[in-house]
Amino acid sequence: MKDDVLIFLIYLFLLLCVGLYFSRKASKSPNSYLLGDRKVGPAVTALTMQSTSMSGFMFLGGPALAFQHGWYAMMYAIGDAGGGIINLSVLGKRMRRMSELLGALSPIEYLEKRFKSAAVRIVGSIIATVFLFAYVFAQFLAAGKALESLTGWKYEWAVVVGVGVIVIYTVAGGYLAVVWTDFFQALVMLVGVACILVVAFVHVGGLSGLNQSLGEMDPSYLSIWGEDYIYYGQWGVILGSSLIYMIGYMGLPHVVVRHMSMESTKTVKSATLWSAIYNQLFAYSPYLLGLVGIVLLPNLSDPEMVIPTLAYTFFPGVVAALLLSAVMAAIMSTSDSILMQAGTILSRDVYQRFINKKANPTKMILISRLSILFAGITGILVAVIQPPKVFDLVVFAFGTMGNSFMVPYIAAVYWKKANSTGVLCSMIGGGITNILWTALDWQAITGLHPFLAGLFISVIGMIIGNLFGNPPTSDMEEIFEEAKGPRRLPKKVEQNIAQDIAPEARVISDFMKHKPSVQGVQR
Amino acid sequence: MNKIIYSENVRFDHHELKLVFEKTDANNLFHVNQLVFYPYYYFEYKLERKSLFHPKGGMIGCTIDGINGIGAIVNTFPCFEKQAIQTDAIIPGKIKSADAKVIAKKFVYDTISYKMKVFSPPPIILTMKEIFYRPYWIVEGGDIYLENKFMLTVDAVTGKYHPL
């Protein structure tokens, strides 16, 4: 067996060990299996969120885009770099609080309980299941393709081995196995891409040398308008390219579930810092490698192979294999999260909600495991039988989910009067718009990116739909207020706070929560 | 149901407090209507050896927070008064008397060593021990539209406050 194949096998074995390590802990309760007991700390939250968000697209589709269009692709990188920070800052604290107040274990259940509507859950489950599966198929396909090219295995075997490992550790270890392997894989991604980028820059004479070479080859590579200025003046396309990743993550169920599993609202601040550092170090690198590919690999037939080809060009086989574990890490860290979420939705939002409402916790864990296994096996079969292009499928699924769920998730915590009719209009309108825009290529006619078009319709649907239907109940308004967290004090009052009585204040606060009716002595 | 406890006297009544807050921030309304009683231990010690700072030996008093176990040196002897208070307004203590005594002794020793800059603090003799309660007001504030509400707790003896 070749050394580089052995390295991949050891890597996969390590991931399996992590999954099996968490299998016992995950079996305690549905909360443990599906959300890790809501005890995930800041570093793990941040890095699992990033590695989940940044899929195989970052190592295959992203560099290919840069290879084809030059600096225009950096608009996607800018979105990627800011995505995690915006996601945590906008939704983090409020979604964490509200999901716990509502007792929701899945992001779709969360929407149903927030808007008190079974229809929201049905529509949400359908959209999420269809597109999460589409997304997972694309990831499995990427996993097979990457493993095939890196090991020389037959594609079918590459899918079965690579994806089989993901399915096993996700089924066994549940959410905790997913977030901890993601954490580990985020580090692998960073180290792998950083090493390749450093050597690549040495070869092209740094950023200045790279730009000089690009300019000499084709000046349009240096513009934000794409190769041959194909998107010249189309700000709708340029902005949409950034926005899709900058705010689109807030609509992905398998990403926003990270807010629900954080240890506390205090986790958000540190997690944002971790995200910010990680993103600035990582997000631009794959795209920069795509640009390096234009200069160093002008005859490359498959643009998606820019990073693997550069790795094998710069490093000996074993080292390249070690660094290219990063490609597998990116694909696997996204695949396991989507698989986990698809299984959660099938078990929690379909089985327990509509088939067996009284299922006990042990049965629910079993059903969750079987659902993930079912999703995994289906994914393997689809990836083996019908392999479409990775990039198209990911952007299609990503955009549709982003347009369907982003506005409802934001409205759930920022618009007290938001109701279920508005949410349904927003989900359906946003999703359908994205599908039509992508399928019929309306971007070419309108100059508007599908994500931006879907976002407009989703917002309009939310506002207009909200005029109809029942307003939220008073208890939901109270929960909404509570989820906003402690109020900010007026400035003049805040100036004179006595910090030395903070310990007493904490105790009194607890006392008041548990005995709200205390009257004390009137003076 | 009432319980007889030693409590410090309220120095800031609810009218006074309301006026102070509304003067501080005229844009908000304040409601001061609840008192809760927070447990502390009071320990008083006699310093055996005379020093530069206490030529006559002197006394030193400290309080120990009955829940967090945090110590504080007192400048003046607190005035306690026996009062009948509703039990649901009294916060139950968590630190036992014996544990509080150990914490207090260590705290006083540490403070003397730190303040007097001596390696060997003078022996101290416990002269008084009491459990008492300090009244804290619960103040609710908010704008006139009843949005952006917030809660404060105010030490009814010193007037210090902290958000809840």
XYZ file of C-alpha atoms in Angstrom:
687
model
C 0.000 0.000 0.000
C 1.292 3.478 -0.865
C 2.349 5.721 2.045
C -0.074 8.509 1.139
C -3.010 6.066 1.095
C -1.909 4.810 4.491
C -1.972 8.384 5.808
C -5.582 8.822 4.669
C -6.550 5.549 6.276
C -4.944 6.564 9.584
C -6.763 9.894 9.376
C -10.109 8.176 8.806
C -9.362 5.753 11.651
C -8.699 8.647 14.043
C -12.062 10.172 13.160
C -13.744 6.852 13.790
C -12.123 6.672 17.229
C -13.496 10.108 18.137
C -16.994 9.013 17.105
C -16.830 5.824 19.111
C -15.415 7.677 22.121
C -18.558 9.821 22.291
C -21.011 7.013 21.595
C -21.681 6.246 25.269
C -22.099 9.868 26.258
C -24.421 10.418 23.309
C -26.713 7.619 24.421
C -27.766 9.356 27.652
C -30.736 11.262 26.232
C -32.042 12.791 22.997
C -30.659 16.118 24.237
C -27.197 14.530 24.552
C -27.395 12.806 21.169
C -28.869 15.706 19.211
C -27.358 18.745 20.961
C -24.485 17.496 23.139
C -26.417 18.491 26.303
C -26.016 22.148 25.215
C -22.526 22.135 26.710
C -20.323 23.009 23.747
C -17.628 25.588 24.543
C -16.524 28.634 22.497
C -13.530 27.222 20.592
C -15.381 24.087 19.515
C -18.525 26.082 18.661
C -16.565 28.509 16.501
C -14.465 25.959 14.673
C -17.281 23.471 14.084
C -19.364 26.333 12.712
C -16.585 27.356 10.341
C -15.634 23.888 9.163
C -19.312 23.024 8.706
C -19.965 26.186 6.728
C -16.869 25.796 4.597
C -17.455 22.642 2.644
C -15.529 20.818 -0.059
C -16.402 23.867 -2.151
C -13.603 25.723 -0.360
C -10.991 23.299 -1.692
C -12.557 22.332 -5.019
C -15.216 24.784 -6.275
C -13.771 27.963 -4.671
C -10.254 27.647 -6.112
C -11.825 26.591 -9.435
C -13.842 29.821 -9.437
C -10.689 31.858 -8.763
C -8.880 29.854 -11.461
C -11.598 30.758 -13.974
C -12.471 34.330 -12.947
C -9.486 35.761 -11.082
C -9.989 38.248 -8.254
C -13.783 38.277 -8.709
C -13.804 35.026 -6.706
C -12.458 36.964 -3.732
C -15.975 38.390 -3.279
C -16.976 34.921 -2.102
C -13.943 34.842 0.214
C -14.946 38.168 1.757
C -18.380 36.706 2.452
C -16.812 33.596 3.937
C -14.483 35.593 6.154
C -17.335 37.598 7.648
C -20.003 34.885 7.657
C -19.261 33.221 10.975
C -18.829 36.511 12.792
C -22.125 37.897 11.498
C -23.920 34.643 12.203
C -22.764 34.490 15.820
C -23.290 38.187 16.444
C -26.782 38.378 14.973
C -28.326 35.087 16.061
C -25.982 33.627 18.715
C -27.258 34.841 22.071
C -30.924 35.243 21.244
C -31.271 31.910 19.469
C -29.443 30.147 22.309
C -31.816 31.644 24.874
C -34.979 31.153 22.862
C -34.256 27.560 21.859
C -33.802 26.653 25.504
C -36.920 28.543 26.584
C -38.895 26.714 23.885
C -37.246 23.354 24.625
C -36.410 22.898 20.930
C -33.809 20.316 19.893
C -33.833 20.912 16.150
C -33.824 24.182 14.185
C -37.100 23.253 12.457
C -38.793 22.334 15.746
C -37.550 25.699 16.989
C -39.433 27.492 14.194
C -42.625 25.542 14.873
C -42.541 26.298 18.585
C -41.656 29.951 18.074
C -44.477 30.532 15.581
C -46.856 27.937 17.036
C -47.649 26.385 13.694
C -47.470 22.788 12.519
C -47.537 24.087 8.933
C -44.243 25.884 9.550
C -42.734 22.606 10.677
C -44.122 20.639 7.744
C -42.956 23.148 5.134
C -39.655 23.659 6.962
C -39.053 19.914 7.215
C -39.753 19.390 3.515
C -37.440 22.208 2.396
C -34.723 21.241 4.864
C -34.885 17.513 4.093
C -34.857 17.949 0.299
C -32.022 20.463 0.240
C -29.989 19.013 3.065
C -30.049 15.736 1.158
C -29.077 17.580 -2.054
C -26.288 19.240 -0.113
C -25.126 15.988 1.442
C -25.148 14.245 -1.954
C -22.884 16.974 -3.300
C -20.557 16.589 -0.340
C -20.458 12.799 -0.673
C -19.730 13.224 -4.337
C -16.889 15.587 -3.503
C -15.587 13.141 -0.890
C -15.521 10.320 -3.434
C -13.938 12.502 -6.095
C -11.254 13.801 -3.750
C -10.452 10.383 -2.335
C -10.424 8.866 -5.813
C -7.886 11.373 -7.099
C -5.779 11.297 -3.959
C -5.585 7.541 -3.501
C -6.155 6.216 -6.980
C -9.020 4.066 -5.726
C -12.027 3.390 -7.901
C -14.636 6.174 -7.398
C -17.292 3.811 -6.009
C -14.889 2.399 -3.416
C -13.684 5.862 -2.518
C -17.284 6.936 -1.785
C -18.024 3.815 0.245
C -14.865 4.083 2.373
C -14.786 7.882 2.824
C -18.490 8.338 3.409
C -18.800 5.062 5.327
C -16.467 6.431 7.994
C -18.514 9.649 8.263
C -21.739 7.695 8.616
C -20.319 5.352 11.279
C -18.905 8.013 13.583
C -21.991 10.232 13.200
C -24.379 7.371 13.957
C -22.303 6.254 16.944
C -21.266 9.520 18.566
C -24.084 11.870 17.527
C -23.712 15.621 17.825
C -20.672 15.577 20.128
C -18.728 13.346 17.742
C -19.646 15.698 14.901
C -18.565 18.909 16.636
C -15.313 17.464 18.024
C -14.259 15.899 14.725
C -15.166 19.212 13.073
C -12.953 21.059 15.539
C -10.058 18.757 14.752
C -10.736 18.966 11.021
C -10.908 22.769 11.067
C -7.331 22.779 12.362
C -6.269 20.270 9.695
C -7.864 22.495 7.025
C -6.016 25.551 8.274
C -2.604 23.881 8.545
C -2.968 22.118 5.193
C -3.962 25.161 3.180
C -1.500 27.465 4.950
C 1.485 25.221 4.148
C 0.528 24.955 0.474
C -0.093 28.713 0.243
C 3.268 29.660 1.762
C 5.200 27.483 -0.711
C 2.956 28.652 -3.575
C 3.708 32.297 -2.785
C 7.423 31.551 -2.762
C 7.032 30.168 -6.287
C 5.099 33.154 -7.680
C 7.025 35.907 -5.878
C 4.465 36.731 -3.222
C 1.210 38.622 -3.707
C 2.867 41.320 -5.825
C 4.497 38.743 -8.079
C 1.193 36.916 -8.402
C -0.679 40.066 -9.406
C 2.013 41.051 -11.859
C 1.843 37.649 -13.557
C -1.970 37.726 -13.632
C -1.960 41.199 -15.135
C 0.438 40.111 -17.851
C -1.717 37.085 -18.696
C -5.084 38.897 -18.683
C -5.761 42.224 -16.898
C -9.390 41.238 -16.324
C -8.179 38.670 -13.750
C -7.253 41.612 -11.518
C -10.733 43.161 -11.629
C -13.760 42.309 -9.491
C -15.849 41.835 -12.643
C -14.658 38.339 -13.565
C -12.678 37.037 -16.532
C -13.197 39.221 -19.630
C -15.223 41.582 -17.384
C -18.168 39.238 -17.779
C -20.015 40.787 -14.795
C -19.006 44.362 -15.543
C -21.317 46.830 -13.812
C -23.514 44.067 -12.426
C -23.444 45.088 -8.775
C -26.324 42.699 -8.082
C -24.038 39.797 -8.978
C -21.024 41.173 -7.127
C -22.948 41.931 -3.923
C -24.845 38.655 -4.120
C -21.559 36.751 -4.376
C -20.448 38.194 -1.054
C -23.819 38.152 0.651
C -24.492 34.490 -0.093
C -21.787 33.445 2.366
C -21.758 36.530 4.553
C -25.372 36.218 5.671
C -26.513 32.996 3.987
C -25.117 30.826 6.804
C -27.874 32.172 9.022
C -30.333 30.178 6.957
C -28.618 26.802 7.105
C -30.201 24.502 9.726
C -27.000 22.486 10.186
C -25.081 25.691 10.944
C -27.569 27.582 13.120
C -28.010 24.520 15.326
C -24.569 25.474 16.707
C -26.210 28.436 18.452
C -28.615 26.080 20.195
C -25.881 23.821 21.557
C -23.618 26.474 23.071
C -22.842 26.198 26.763
C -24.313 29.616 27.542
C -24.852 33.017 26.022
C -21.417 33.982 27.381
C -19.940 31.478 24.924
C -20.923 33.756 22.026
C -18.330 36.448 22.702
C -15.328 34.100 22.776
C -16.720 32.037 19.902
C -16.977 35.190 17.770
C -13.340 35.974 18.501
C -12.295 32.432 17.589
C -14.330 32.661 14.381
C -12.840 36.011 13.468
C -9.263 34.794 13.887
C -9.866 31.489 12.121
C -11.703 33.057 9.190
C -9.089 35.714 8.512
C -6.385 33.046 8.524
C -8.280 30.534 6.429
C -11.017 31.968 4.227
C -8.883 33.735 1.607
C -6.237 31.036 1.210
C -8.068 28.548 -1.062
C -9.085 31.358 -3.438
C -5.528 32.690 -3.490
C -4.360 29.202 -4.411
C -6.840 29.286 -7.290
C -5.130 32.481 -8.503
C -1.711 30.847 -8.118
C -3.062 27.993 -10.256
C -3.702 30.407 -13.157
C 0.001 31.257 -13.168
C 1.586 27.916 -12.339
C -0.890 25.470 -13.878
C -2.135 27.157 -17.070
C -2.849 23.828 -18.750
C -4.853 22.277 -15.920
C -7.848 20.499 -17.448
C -10.011 20.236 -14.317
C -10.005 23.560 -12.383
C -11.375 21.818 -9.265
C -8.066 19.991 -8.961
C -6.016 23.177 -8.454
C -5.156 22.555 -4.800
C -4.403 18.801 -5.062
C -2.251 19.430 -8.140
C -0.355 22.266 -6.465
C 0.217 20.092 -3.366
C 1.673 17.240 -5.397
C 3.721 19.736 -7.431
C 5.332 21.328 -4.374
C 5.634 18.434 -1.933
C 6.676 14.775 -1.986
C 3.812 12.260 -2.053
C 3.549 11.576 1.668
C 3.697 15.225 2.732
C 1.222 16.208 0.021
C -1.128 13.478 1.216
C -0.814 14.754 4.746
C -1.638 18.307 3.660
C -4.440 17.158 1.410
C -6.136 15.564 4.380
C -7.381 19.144 4.622
C -9.533 18.601 1.521
C -11.079 15.524 3.057
C -11.423 17.413 6.360
C -13.425 20.205 4.713
C -15.719 17.754 2.965
C -16.162 15.450 5.932
C -16.763 18.227 8.469
C -19.621 19.567 6.361
C -20.967 16.136 5.444
C -21.222 14.910 9.030
C -23.057 18.062 10.137
C -25.567 17.868 7.303
C -26.021 14.158 7.859
C -26.583 14.784 11.558
C -29.115 17.489 10.777
C -30.922 15.455 8.133
C -31.192 12.592 10.646
C -32.369 14.961 13.381
C -35.102 16.372 11.171
C -36.255 12.895 10.134
C -36.365 11.621 13.709
C -37.451 14.674 15.674
C -39.472 16.683 13.169
C -41.063 13.863 11.223
C -41.105 10.683 13.336
C -41.679 12.096 16.813
C -43.853 14.994 15.684
C -46.153 13.198 13.257
C -45.745 9.437 13.705
C -45.064 8.570 17.348
C -45.482 11.510 19.698
C -45.013 9.381 22.802
C -41.714 7.771 21.808
C -39.528 7.382 24.906
C -35.984 8.836 25.026
C -34.259 5.483 24.373
C -36.423 4.877 21.342
C -35.798 8.411 20.111
C -32.035 7.920 20.243
C -32.408 4.669 18.297
C -34.657 6.346 15.725
C -32.200 9.220 15.407
C -29.372 6.775 14.767
C -31.426 4.840 12.216
C -32.431 8.085 10.482
C -28.803 9.149 10.137
C -27.901 5.674 8.883
C -30.744 5.860 6.351
C -29.647 9.323 5.198
C -26.050 8.138 4.938
C -26.812 5.018 2.921
C -29.133 6.966 0.613
C -26.376 9.533 0.126
C -23.834 6.858 -0.746
C -26.196 5.265 -3.283
C -27.006 8.590 -4.951
C -23.350 9.629 -5.033
C -22.394 6.343 -6.645
C -25.208 6.212 -9.176
C -25.602 9.807 -10.346
C -22.667 12.158 -9.918
C -23.590 15.703 -11.013
C -21.182 18.670 -10.783
C -20.212 19.605 -7.230
C -20.275 23.374 -7.579
C -23.721 23.648 -9.158
C -25.365 21.395 -6.637
C -23.843 23.065 -3.579
C -24.716 26.589 -4.653
C -28.250 25.489 -5.549
C -28.882 23.802 -2.188
C -27.066 26.440 -0.169
C -28.879 29.354 -1.765
C -32.318 27.789 -1.495
C -31.922 26.924 2.185
C -30.389 30.323 2.900
C -33.306 32.087 1.210
C -35.899 29.864 2.863
C -34.716 30.024 6.464
C -32.553 33.079 7.010
C -35.357 35.636 7.260
C -37.531 33.411 9.535
C -34.584 32.754 11.896
C -33.806 36.457 12.148
C -37.475 37.432 12.501
C -37.907 34.800 15.236
C -35.616 36.729 17.551
C -35.846 40.317 16.282
C -39.516 40.799 15.341
C -41.867 40.295 18.249
C -44.998 40.483 16.131
C -43.765 38.081 13.442
C -46.355 35.385 12.815
C -46.588 32.003 11.112
C -48.223 33.317 7.918
C -45.354 35.691 7.360
C -42.842 32.907 7.993
C -44.558 30.533 5.559
C -44.655 33.219 2.831
C -41.020 34.035 3.479
C -39.846 30.401 3.418
C -41.790 29.398 0.323
C -41.277 32.687 -1.573
C -37.545 32.883 -0.858
C -36.911 29.222 -1.668
C -38.910 29.162 -4.913
C -37.338 32.407 -6.117
C -33.852 30.988 -5.639
C -34.748 27.772 -7.443
C -36.292 29.617 -10.423
C -33.511 32.182 -10.602
C -30.887 29.445 -10.617
C -32.661 26.955 -12.883
C -33.771 29.519 -15.496
C -30.582 31.567 -15.244
C -32.443 34.829 -14.625
C -29.180 36.243 -13.342
C -28.086 36.658 -16.965
C -31.213 38.714 -17.750
C -31.553 40.739 -14.570
C -27.949 41.036 -13.394
C -29.142 39.983 -9.953
C -27.566 37.069 -8.083
C -30.145 34.335 -7.200
C -29.404 34.740 -3.508
C -30.092 38.462 -3.591
C -33.337 37.925 -5.527
C -34.448 35.228 -3.056
C -33.581 37.501 -0.156
C -35.749 40.343 -1.503
C -38.725 38.059 -2.020
C -38.225 36.406 1.348
C -38.231 39.762 3.159
C -41.244 41.006 1.187
C -43.062 37.715 1.852
C -42.391 38.060 5.566
C -43.708 41.619 5.693
C -46.812 41.064 3.559
C -47.642 37.645 5.015
C -47.398 39.093 8.493
C -50.392 41.320 7.764
C -52.526 38.172 7.723
C -52.947 35.367 10.228
C -53.028 35.507 14.007
C -50.650 37.673 15.971
C -48.358 35.905 18.462
C -49.817 35.009 21.858
C -48.894 37.000 24.964
C -46.854 34.128 26.431
C -44.807 33.975 23.221
C -44.236 37.719 23.446
C -42.952 37.197 26.987
C -40.583 34.462 25.799
C -39.445 36.795 23.028
C -38.667 39.505 25.575
C -36.811 37.044 27.781
C -34.765 35.803 24.827
C -33.580 39.353 24.211
C -31.586 38.970 27.416
C -30.858 41.483 30.148
C -31.869 44.996 29.188
C -29.298 47.682 28.703
C -29.399 50.197 31.482
C -29.823 53.928 30.882
C -26.383 55.572 30.642
C -26.773 57.714 33.749
C -27.840 54.748 35.846
C -25.059 52.582 34.454
C -22.364 55.088 35.432
C -22.829 54.566 39.166
C -23.104 50.800 39.422
C -21.326 49.513 42.536
C -19.338 46.479 41.454
C -18.571 45.504 45.058
C -22.147 44.339 45.581
C -22.127 42.241 42.384
C -21.970 38.912 44.323
C -24.995 39.930 46.385
C -26.812 41.062 43.213
C -26.272 37.651 41.615
C -27.751 35.896 44.638
C -30.681 38.304 44.853
C -31.308 37.856 41.138
C -31.485 34.075 41.588
C -33.701 34.474 44.636
C -36.106 36.701 42.731
C -36.283 34.252 39.833
C -37.316 31.411 42.099
C -39.581 33.488 44.309
C -41.068 36.087 42.018
C -43.995 36.784 44.316
C -41.890 37.944 47.254
C -43.372 41.094 48.758
C -41.029 41.833 51.650
C -41.740 44.715 53.952
C -43.272 47.941 52.845
C -41.584 50.927 54.365
C -45.274 33.894 58.284
C -42.822 36.123 60.088
C -39.386 35.452 61.498
C -37.536 37.507 64.099
C -34.112 38.483 62.802
C -31.389 41.009 63.475
C -31.453 43.508 60.682
C -29.817 46.799 59.895
C -32.070 49.796 59.652
C -33.191 51.060 56.279
C -31.541 54.415 55.635
C -32.984 55.014 52.182
C -36.741 54.624 52.137
C -38.615 53.921 48.948
C -39.794 57.533 48.419
C -36.281 58.852 48.785
C -34.852 56.212 46.477
C -37.472 56.840 43.830
C -36.698 60.552 43.904
C -32.942 59.958 43.655
C -33.317 57.671 40.647
C -35.805 59.883 38.868
C -33.510 62.834 39.412
C -30.587 60.817 38.012
C -32.526 59.791 34.927
C -35.648 61.789 34.186
C -36.430 59.750 31.058
C -37.310 56.628 33.012
C -39.844 55.665 35.621
C -38.791 53.800 38.750
C -40.826 51.612 41.072
C -39.371 50.783 44.469
C -41.596 48.351 46.244
C -39.860 45.281 47.581
C -37.283 44.595 50.229
C -35.297 41.408 50.537
C -33.010 40.566 53.428
C -29.519 39.272 52.740
C -27.646 37.237 55.402
C -24.229 38.196 56.757
C -22.157 37.175 59.745
C -20.582 39.845 61.852
C -17.366 39.056 63.740
C -15.561 41.419 66.048
C -12.027 40.740 67.259
C -9.770 42.323 69.819
C -6.151 42.842 68.760
C -3.943 41.550 71.593
C -0.668 43.262 70.762
C -0.224 47.017 70.511
C 1.184 48.336 67.307
C 2.047 51.552 65.607
C -1.441 51.701 64.144
C -3.250 50.472 67.235
C -1.244 51.659 70.231
C -4.053 50.613 72.523
C -4.523 47.248 70.893
C -7.832 48.065 69.265
C -10.783 46.253 67.796
C -11.400 45.018 64.278
C -14.703 43.931 62.810
C -15.571 42.093 59.653
C -18.622 40.766 57.867
C -18.806 37.493 55.979
C -21.341 37.156 53.185
C -23.667 34.360 54.361
C -23.952 32.928 50.850
C -20.752 33.643 48.922
C -18.422 33.573 51.942
C -16.809 36.872 50.924
C -15.293 38.938 53.736
C -15.265 42.710 54.259
C -13.748 44.867 56.989
C -16.241 47.246 58.594
C -15.384 50.806 59.525
C -18.129 51.311 62.052
C -20.032 48.944 64.229
C -23.272 48.092 62.416
C -26.532 48.835 64.212
C -28.791 45.832 64.376
C -32.379 45.842 65.401
C -34.680 42.932 66.087
C -37.384 42.893 63.459
C -40.227 40.606 62.416
C -39.819 39.923 58.675
C -41.867 37.761 56.331
C -39.902 34.557 55.735
C -40.375 34.737 51.969
C -38.420 38.015 51.949
C -35.427 36.489 53.714
C -32.712 34.930 51.587
C -31.610 31.713 53.305
C -27.915 31.553 54.230
C -25.649 28.836 52.836
C -22.485 29.243 54.910
C -22.577 27.538 58.292
C -21.635 29.486 61.393
C -18.505 27.379 62.046
C -17.310 27.782 58.448
C -17.959 31.513 58.562
C -15.839 31.731 61.715
C -12.886 30.063 59.959
C -13.273 32.307 56.906
C -13.506 35.414 59.091
C -10.387 34.584 61.105
C -8.329 33.949 57.988
C -9.699 37.056 56.345
C -8.858 39.251 59.326
C -5.341 37.774 59.603
C -4.728 38.322 55.893
C -6.017 41.879 56.066
C -3.881 42.738 59.087
C -0.778 41.241 57.450
C -1.454 43.154 54.257
C -2.330 46.478 55.855
C 0.248 46.455 58.660
C 2.945 44.947 56.437
C 3.962 42.487 59.146
C 4.925 38.834 58.822
C 3.441 37.907 62.170
C 0.033 39.450 62.841
C -0.900 39.994 66.471
C -3.109 37.381 68.135
C -6.802 38.200 67.875
C -9.596 37.229 70.217
C -13.172 36.894 69.076
C -15.345 39.180 71.153
C -18.591 39.179 69.244
C -20.348 37.038 66.670
C -23.740 37.704 65.184
C -25.788 36.742 62.174
C -27.644 39.671 60.768
C -29.514 40.661 57.610
C -29.046 43.651 55.388
C -32.069 45.042 53.548
C -31.862 45.413 49.779
C -34.497 47.145 47.685
C -35.673 45.706 44.415
C -36.151 48.568 41.993
C -37.866 48.241 38.655
C -37.084 50.828 35.998
C -38.201 51.412 32.455
C -39.269 54.040 29.987
C -42.761 55.463 29.924
C -43.794 53.053 27.146
C -43.040 50.183 29.534
C -40.453 48.812 27.153
C -36.759 48.281 27.931
C -37.504 47.383 31.533
C -34.629 46.713 33.878
C -34.195 45.703 37.506
C -31.776 46.958 40.111
C -31.012 45.950 43.647
C -30.154 48.768 46.017
C -28.392 48.401 49.341
C -30.946 50.106 51.628
C -28.177 51.067 54.101
C -25.518 52.544 51.821
C -27.552 53.318 48.683
C -25.159 51.386 46.421
C -26.860 49.627 43.536
C -26.259 46.933 40.946
C -28.392 45.626 38.058
C -30.157 42.294 38.447
